[in-house]
Coordinates of C-alpha atoms in Angstrom, one line a residue:
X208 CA 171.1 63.8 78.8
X209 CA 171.1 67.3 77.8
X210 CA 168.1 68.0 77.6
X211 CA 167.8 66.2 81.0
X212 CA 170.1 68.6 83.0
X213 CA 168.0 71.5 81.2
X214 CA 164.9 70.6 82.5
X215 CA 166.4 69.6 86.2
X216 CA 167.7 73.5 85.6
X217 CA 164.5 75.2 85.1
X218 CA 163.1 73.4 87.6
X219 CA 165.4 74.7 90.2
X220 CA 164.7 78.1 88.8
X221 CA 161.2 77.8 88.7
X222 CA 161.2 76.3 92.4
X223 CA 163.6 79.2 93.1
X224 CA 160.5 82.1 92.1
X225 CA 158.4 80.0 93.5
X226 CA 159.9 80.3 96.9
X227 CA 160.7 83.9 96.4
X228 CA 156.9 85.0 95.9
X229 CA 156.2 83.0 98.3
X230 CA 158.5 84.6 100.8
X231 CA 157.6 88.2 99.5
X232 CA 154.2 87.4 99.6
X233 CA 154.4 86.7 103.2
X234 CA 156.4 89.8 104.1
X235 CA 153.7 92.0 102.6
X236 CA 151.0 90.4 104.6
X237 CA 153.0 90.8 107.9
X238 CA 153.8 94.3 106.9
X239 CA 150.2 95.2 106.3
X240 CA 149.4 93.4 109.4
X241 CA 151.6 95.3 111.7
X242 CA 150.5 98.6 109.7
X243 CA 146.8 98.0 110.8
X244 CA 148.1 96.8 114.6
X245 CA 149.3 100.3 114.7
X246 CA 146.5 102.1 113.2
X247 CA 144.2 100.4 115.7
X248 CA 146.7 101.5 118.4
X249 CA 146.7 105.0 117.3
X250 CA 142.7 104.6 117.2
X251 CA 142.6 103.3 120.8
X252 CA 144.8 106.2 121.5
X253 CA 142.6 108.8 120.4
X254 CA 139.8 107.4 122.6
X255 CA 141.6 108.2 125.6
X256 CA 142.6 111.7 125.5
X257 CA 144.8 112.3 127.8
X258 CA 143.9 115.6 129.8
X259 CA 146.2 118.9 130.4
X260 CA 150.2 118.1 130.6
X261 CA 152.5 116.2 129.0
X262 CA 152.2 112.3 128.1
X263 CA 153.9 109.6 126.3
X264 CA 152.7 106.1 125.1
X265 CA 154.1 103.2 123.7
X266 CA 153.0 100.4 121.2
X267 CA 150.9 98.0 121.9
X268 CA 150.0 100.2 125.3
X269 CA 146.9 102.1 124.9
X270 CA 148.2 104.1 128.6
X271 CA 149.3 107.8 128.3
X272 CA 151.9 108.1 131.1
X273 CA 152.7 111.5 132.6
X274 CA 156.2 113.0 131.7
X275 CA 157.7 116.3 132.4
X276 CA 156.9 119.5 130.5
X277 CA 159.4 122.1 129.1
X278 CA 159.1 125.9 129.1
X279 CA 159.9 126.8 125.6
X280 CA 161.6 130.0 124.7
X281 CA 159.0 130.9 121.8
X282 CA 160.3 130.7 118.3
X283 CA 158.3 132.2 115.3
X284 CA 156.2 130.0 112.7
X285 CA 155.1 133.2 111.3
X286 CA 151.3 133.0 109.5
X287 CA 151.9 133.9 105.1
X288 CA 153.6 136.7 103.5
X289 CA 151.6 136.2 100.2
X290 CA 153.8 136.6 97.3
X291 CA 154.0 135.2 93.4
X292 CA 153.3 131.7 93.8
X293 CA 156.8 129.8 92.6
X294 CA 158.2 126.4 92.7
X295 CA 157.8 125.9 96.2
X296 CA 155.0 124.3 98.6
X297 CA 154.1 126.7 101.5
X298 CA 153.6 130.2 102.3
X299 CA 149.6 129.9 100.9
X300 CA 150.7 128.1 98.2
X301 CA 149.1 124.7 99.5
X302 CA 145.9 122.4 100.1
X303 CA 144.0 122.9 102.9
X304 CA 140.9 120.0 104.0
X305 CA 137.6 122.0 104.4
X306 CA 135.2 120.6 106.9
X307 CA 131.5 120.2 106.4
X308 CA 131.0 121.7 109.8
X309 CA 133.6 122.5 112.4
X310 CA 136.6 120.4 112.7
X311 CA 137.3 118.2 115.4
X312 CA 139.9 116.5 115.0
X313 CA 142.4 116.3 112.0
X314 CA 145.6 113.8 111.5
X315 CA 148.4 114.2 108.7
X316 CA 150.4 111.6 107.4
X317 CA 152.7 110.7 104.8
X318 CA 151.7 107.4 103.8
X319 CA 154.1 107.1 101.1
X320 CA 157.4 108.9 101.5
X321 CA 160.1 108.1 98.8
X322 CA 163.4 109.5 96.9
X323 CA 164.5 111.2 100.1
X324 CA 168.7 111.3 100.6
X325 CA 168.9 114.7 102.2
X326 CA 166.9 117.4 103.4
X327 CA 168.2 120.9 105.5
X328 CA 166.6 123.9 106.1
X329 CA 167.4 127.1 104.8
X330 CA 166.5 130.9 105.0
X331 CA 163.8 132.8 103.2
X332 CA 164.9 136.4 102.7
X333 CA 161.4 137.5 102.6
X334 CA 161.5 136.5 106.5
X335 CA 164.7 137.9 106.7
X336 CA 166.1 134.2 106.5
X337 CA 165.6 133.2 110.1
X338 CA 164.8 129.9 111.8
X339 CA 166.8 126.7 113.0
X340 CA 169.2 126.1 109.6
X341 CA 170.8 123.1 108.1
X342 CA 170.7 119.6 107.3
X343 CA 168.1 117.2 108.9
X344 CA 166.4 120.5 110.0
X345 CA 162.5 120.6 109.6
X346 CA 159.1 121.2 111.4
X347 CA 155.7 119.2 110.7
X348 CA 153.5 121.5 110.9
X349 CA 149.2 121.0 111.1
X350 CA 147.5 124.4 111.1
X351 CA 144.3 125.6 111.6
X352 CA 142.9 128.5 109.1
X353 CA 142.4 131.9 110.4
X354 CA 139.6 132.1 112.6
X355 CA 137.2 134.8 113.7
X356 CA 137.5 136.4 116.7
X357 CA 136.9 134.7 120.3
X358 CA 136.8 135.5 123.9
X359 CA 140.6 135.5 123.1
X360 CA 140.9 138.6 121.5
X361 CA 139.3 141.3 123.9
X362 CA 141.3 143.4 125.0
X363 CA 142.3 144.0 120.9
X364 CA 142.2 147.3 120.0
X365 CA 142.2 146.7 116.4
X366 CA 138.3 145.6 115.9
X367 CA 139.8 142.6 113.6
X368 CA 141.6 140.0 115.7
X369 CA 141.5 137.1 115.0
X370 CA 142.5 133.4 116.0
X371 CA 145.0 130.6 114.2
X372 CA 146.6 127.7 116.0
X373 CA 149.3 125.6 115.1
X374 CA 150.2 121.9 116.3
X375 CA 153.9 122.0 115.8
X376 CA 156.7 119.0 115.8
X377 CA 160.3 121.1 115.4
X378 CA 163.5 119.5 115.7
X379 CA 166.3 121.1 117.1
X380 CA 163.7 123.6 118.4
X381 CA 165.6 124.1 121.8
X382 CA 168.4 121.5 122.9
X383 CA 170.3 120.0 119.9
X384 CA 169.2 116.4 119.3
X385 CA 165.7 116.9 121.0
X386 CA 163.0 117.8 119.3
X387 CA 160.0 119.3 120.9
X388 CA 156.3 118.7 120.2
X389 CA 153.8 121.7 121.2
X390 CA 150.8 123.9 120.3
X391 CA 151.8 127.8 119.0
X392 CA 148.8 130.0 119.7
X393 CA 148.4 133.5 117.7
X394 CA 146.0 136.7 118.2
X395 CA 146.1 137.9 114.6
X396 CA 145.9 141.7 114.1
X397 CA 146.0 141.9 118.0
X398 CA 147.3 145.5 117.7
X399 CA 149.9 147.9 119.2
X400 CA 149.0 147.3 123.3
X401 CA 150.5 145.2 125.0
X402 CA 150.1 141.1 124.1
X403 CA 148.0 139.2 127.0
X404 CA 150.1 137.6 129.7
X405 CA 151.7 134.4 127.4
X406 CA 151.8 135.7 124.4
X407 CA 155.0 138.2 122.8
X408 CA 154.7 140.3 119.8
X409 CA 156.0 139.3 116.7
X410 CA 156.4 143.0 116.0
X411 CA 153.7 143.4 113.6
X412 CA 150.5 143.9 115.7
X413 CA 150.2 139.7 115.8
X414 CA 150.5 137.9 119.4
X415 CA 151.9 134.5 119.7
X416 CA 153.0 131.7 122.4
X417 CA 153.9 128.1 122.7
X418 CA 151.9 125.7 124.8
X419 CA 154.3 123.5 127.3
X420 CA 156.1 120.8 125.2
X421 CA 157.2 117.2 125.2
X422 CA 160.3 116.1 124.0
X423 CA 160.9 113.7 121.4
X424 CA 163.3 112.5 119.2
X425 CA 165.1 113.9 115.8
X426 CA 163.3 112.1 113.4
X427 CA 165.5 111.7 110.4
X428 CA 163.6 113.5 107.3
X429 CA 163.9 110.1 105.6
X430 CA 161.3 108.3 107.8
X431 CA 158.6 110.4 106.9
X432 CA 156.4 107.4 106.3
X433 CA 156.9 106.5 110.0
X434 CA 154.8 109.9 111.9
X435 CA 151.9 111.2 111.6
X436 CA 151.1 114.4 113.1
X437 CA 147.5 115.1 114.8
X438 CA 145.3 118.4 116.4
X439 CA 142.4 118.0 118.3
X440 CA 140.3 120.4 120.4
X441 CA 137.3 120.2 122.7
X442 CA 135.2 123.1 123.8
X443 CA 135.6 123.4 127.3
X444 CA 137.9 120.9 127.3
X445 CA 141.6 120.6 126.1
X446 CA 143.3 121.7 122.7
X447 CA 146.1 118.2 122.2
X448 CA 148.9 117.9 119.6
X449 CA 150.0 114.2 119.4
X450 CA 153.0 113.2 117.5
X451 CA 153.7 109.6 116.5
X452 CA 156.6 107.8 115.6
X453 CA 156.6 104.3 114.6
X454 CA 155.7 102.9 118.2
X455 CA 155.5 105.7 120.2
X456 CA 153.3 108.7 120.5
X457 CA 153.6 111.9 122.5
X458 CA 151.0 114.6 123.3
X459 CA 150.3 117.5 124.9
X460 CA 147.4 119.4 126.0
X461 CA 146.6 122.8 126.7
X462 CA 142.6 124.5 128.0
X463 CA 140.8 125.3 124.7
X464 CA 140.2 128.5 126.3
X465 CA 143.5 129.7 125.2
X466 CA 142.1 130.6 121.9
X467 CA 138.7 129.0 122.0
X468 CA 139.6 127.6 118.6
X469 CA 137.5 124.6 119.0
X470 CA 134.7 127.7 117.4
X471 CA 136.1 128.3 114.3
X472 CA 138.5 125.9 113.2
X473 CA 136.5 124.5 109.6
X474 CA 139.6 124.0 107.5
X475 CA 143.1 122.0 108.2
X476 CA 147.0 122.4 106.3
X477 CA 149.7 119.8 107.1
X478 CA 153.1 119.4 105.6
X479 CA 156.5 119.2 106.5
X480 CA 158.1 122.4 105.9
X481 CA 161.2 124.6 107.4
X482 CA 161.9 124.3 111.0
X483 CA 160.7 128.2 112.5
X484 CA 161.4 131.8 110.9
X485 CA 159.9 131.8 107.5
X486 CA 162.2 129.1 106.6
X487 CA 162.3 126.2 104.0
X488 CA 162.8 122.5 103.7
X489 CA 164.9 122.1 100.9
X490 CA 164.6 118.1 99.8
X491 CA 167.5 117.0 97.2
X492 CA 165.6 116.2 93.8
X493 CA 163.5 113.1 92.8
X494 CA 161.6 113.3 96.1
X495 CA 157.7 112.5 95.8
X496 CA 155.5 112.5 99.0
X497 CA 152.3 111.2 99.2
X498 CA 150.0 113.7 102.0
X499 CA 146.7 112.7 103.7
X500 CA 144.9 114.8 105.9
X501 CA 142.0 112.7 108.2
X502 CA 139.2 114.8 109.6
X503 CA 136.6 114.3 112.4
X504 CA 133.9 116.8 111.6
X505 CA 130.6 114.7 112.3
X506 CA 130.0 113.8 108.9
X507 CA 130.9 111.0 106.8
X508 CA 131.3 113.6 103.7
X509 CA 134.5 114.0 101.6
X510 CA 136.0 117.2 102.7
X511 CA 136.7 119.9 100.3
X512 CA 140.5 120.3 98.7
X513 CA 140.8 123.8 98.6
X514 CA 143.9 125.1 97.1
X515 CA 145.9 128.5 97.7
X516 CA 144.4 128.1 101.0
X517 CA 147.6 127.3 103.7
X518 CA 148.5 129.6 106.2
X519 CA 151.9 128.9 107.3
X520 CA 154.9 130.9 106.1
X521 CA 157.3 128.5 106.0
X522 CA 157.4 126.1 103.1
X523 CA 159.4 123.8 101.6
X524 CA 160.7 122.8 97.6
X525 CA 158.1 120.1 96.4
X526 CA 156.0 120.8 93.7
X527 CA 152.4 120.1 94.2
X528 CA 150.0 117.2 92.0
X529 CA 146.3 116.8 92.1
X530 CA 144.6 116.5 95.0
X531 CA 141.4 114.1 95.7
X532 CA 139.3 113.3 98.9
X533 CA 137.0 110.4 99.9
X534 CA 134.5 110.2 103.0
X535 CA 133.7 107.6 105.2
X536 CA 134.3 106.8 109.4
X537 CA 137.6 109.4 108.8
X538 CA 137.0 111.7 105.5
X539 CA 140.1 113.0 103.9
X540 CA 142.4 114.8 101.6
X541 CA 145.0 113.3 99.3
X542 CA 147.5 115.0 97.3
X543 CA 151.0 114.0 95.8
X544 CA 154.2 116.7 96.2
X545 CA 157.4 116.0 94.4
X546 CA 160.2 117.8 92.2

């Protein structure tokens, strides 16, 4: 009879797994079936740019739908300060995606995002520790590299102007709560006259101003897996920065003219980093984050991984791995972070 109730026992437990593979099994297809929903979404999106202003859209709606713009009061995201390369990710310490020819369109993403308890922001003294400070503080930040010079810089006096634009996702950046997604556009080694009508001086010789902006939500810096962060530009057309979050996406677009960067943009950085001023995101330890960076170049080569390359000054306290790439419809760079 022992041996009886034994067996009725294991089979209970054994029915028991069974039913919990079972179960996890079909969590992980319903997962991966809503991932690819949204990546089709995000696809459809990107087939209908929407043109100059401010827009918002919503899962499963493929519809951008006008929404008001804000003025920004311009805060810095200054270009590098090279220095010794240390323990941190940022300030030309990072990987960069090289196009094969010029760069269309580039997305960043974290598609793996884990360890994360806390995260704040904190001051650099070699900025002279500005930006928006504290806890749950960041910016996701995908830059351009430092172009040539364009229609945008006559009127430099310097003979070696040159373009960079950022696509920019800030929290905080204005109103507390709010954050604000926009496009910071620079004139590099503009010079000592006066900056062109939109643009202040960062009191250096550079020239830079913010694009209109949309607001959006504080994304908590533990959902990093849920937003992805993409540029795109079009010559004689519009410059767009689209943010997504989970289910909903906001964009706005600004005339490529402003710096004509749709000419020289050939190689893309993304990360999450401090929020403005030089700053850093400082993660608590044990945090590892998996970056991608998608390119539209034309081609269906792998982009390069070039390293040392970045061209933001902020930065943040991760540790970079290996990077690889792979081609295809979307080429892109792949690289781990952690500490």
């Amino acid at each position: 009879m022992r041996g009886k109730t034994q067996y009725i026992h294991y089979a209970v437990l054994t029915a028991a797994a069974a039913f919990a593979a079972c179960c996890f099994l079909s969590v992980s297809v319903a997962q991966a079936a809503d991932s690819a929903a949204r990546d089709s979404w995000r696809a459809a999106l990107d087939q209908s740019q929407p043109g100059e202003g401010c827009f918002t859209a919503t899962y499963p709606s493929t519809q951008w739908q006008a929404v008001e713009c804000k003025d920004l009061h311009p805060r810095v995201h200054p270009r590098i300060r090279r220095s010794a390369v240390g323990q941190v990710t940022g300030n030309g310490h990072d990987y960069v995606a090289q196009s094969s020819g010029l760069t269309q369109k580039a997305m960043g993403s974290f598609p793996t995002a884990t360890g994360i308890t806390s995260e704040k922001s904190v001051g650099v003294a070699q900025f002279g520790g500005g930006g928006i400070l504290g806890p749950n503080e960041y910016s996701l930040q995908l830059n351009t590299n430092f172009g040539s010079a364009t229609a945008a810089c006559n009127g430099s006096t310097t003979g070696d102007c040159i373009v960079w634009e950022q696509f920019i996702y800030a929290t905080d950046y204005e109103t507390e709560g709010e954050a604000a997604v926009f496009i910071q556009n620079w004139l590099i080694n503009w010079g000592d006259t006066s900056c062109p009508k939109g643009f202040a001086s960062d009191g250096e010789g550079d020239c830079y101003g913010n694009s209109k902006a949309v607001s959006a939500p504080d994304v908590s810096p533990k959902s990093l897996a849920n937003v992805t962060l993409k540029g795109a530009v079009a010559g004689g057309g519009s410059d767009t920065v689209t943010f997504t979050n989970g289910t909903t996406a906001y964009a706005v677009s600004e005339p490529d003219t402003t710096l004509d960067i749709s000419q020289v943009w050939q190689q893309s950085e993304f990360n999450v980093v401090g929020d403005a001023g030089g700053s850093r995101a400082q993660f608590n330890k044990g945090v590892t984050l998996s970056v991608k960076v998608a390119l539209t170049d034309g081609s269906t080569s792998a982009p390069a991984c070039v390293s040392n390359e970045g061209t933001t000054g902020e930065s943040n306290n991760l540790n970079l791995g290996a990077c690889g790439t792979a081609g295809g419809s979307m080429p892109y760079i792949k690289f781990n972070e952690s500490n």
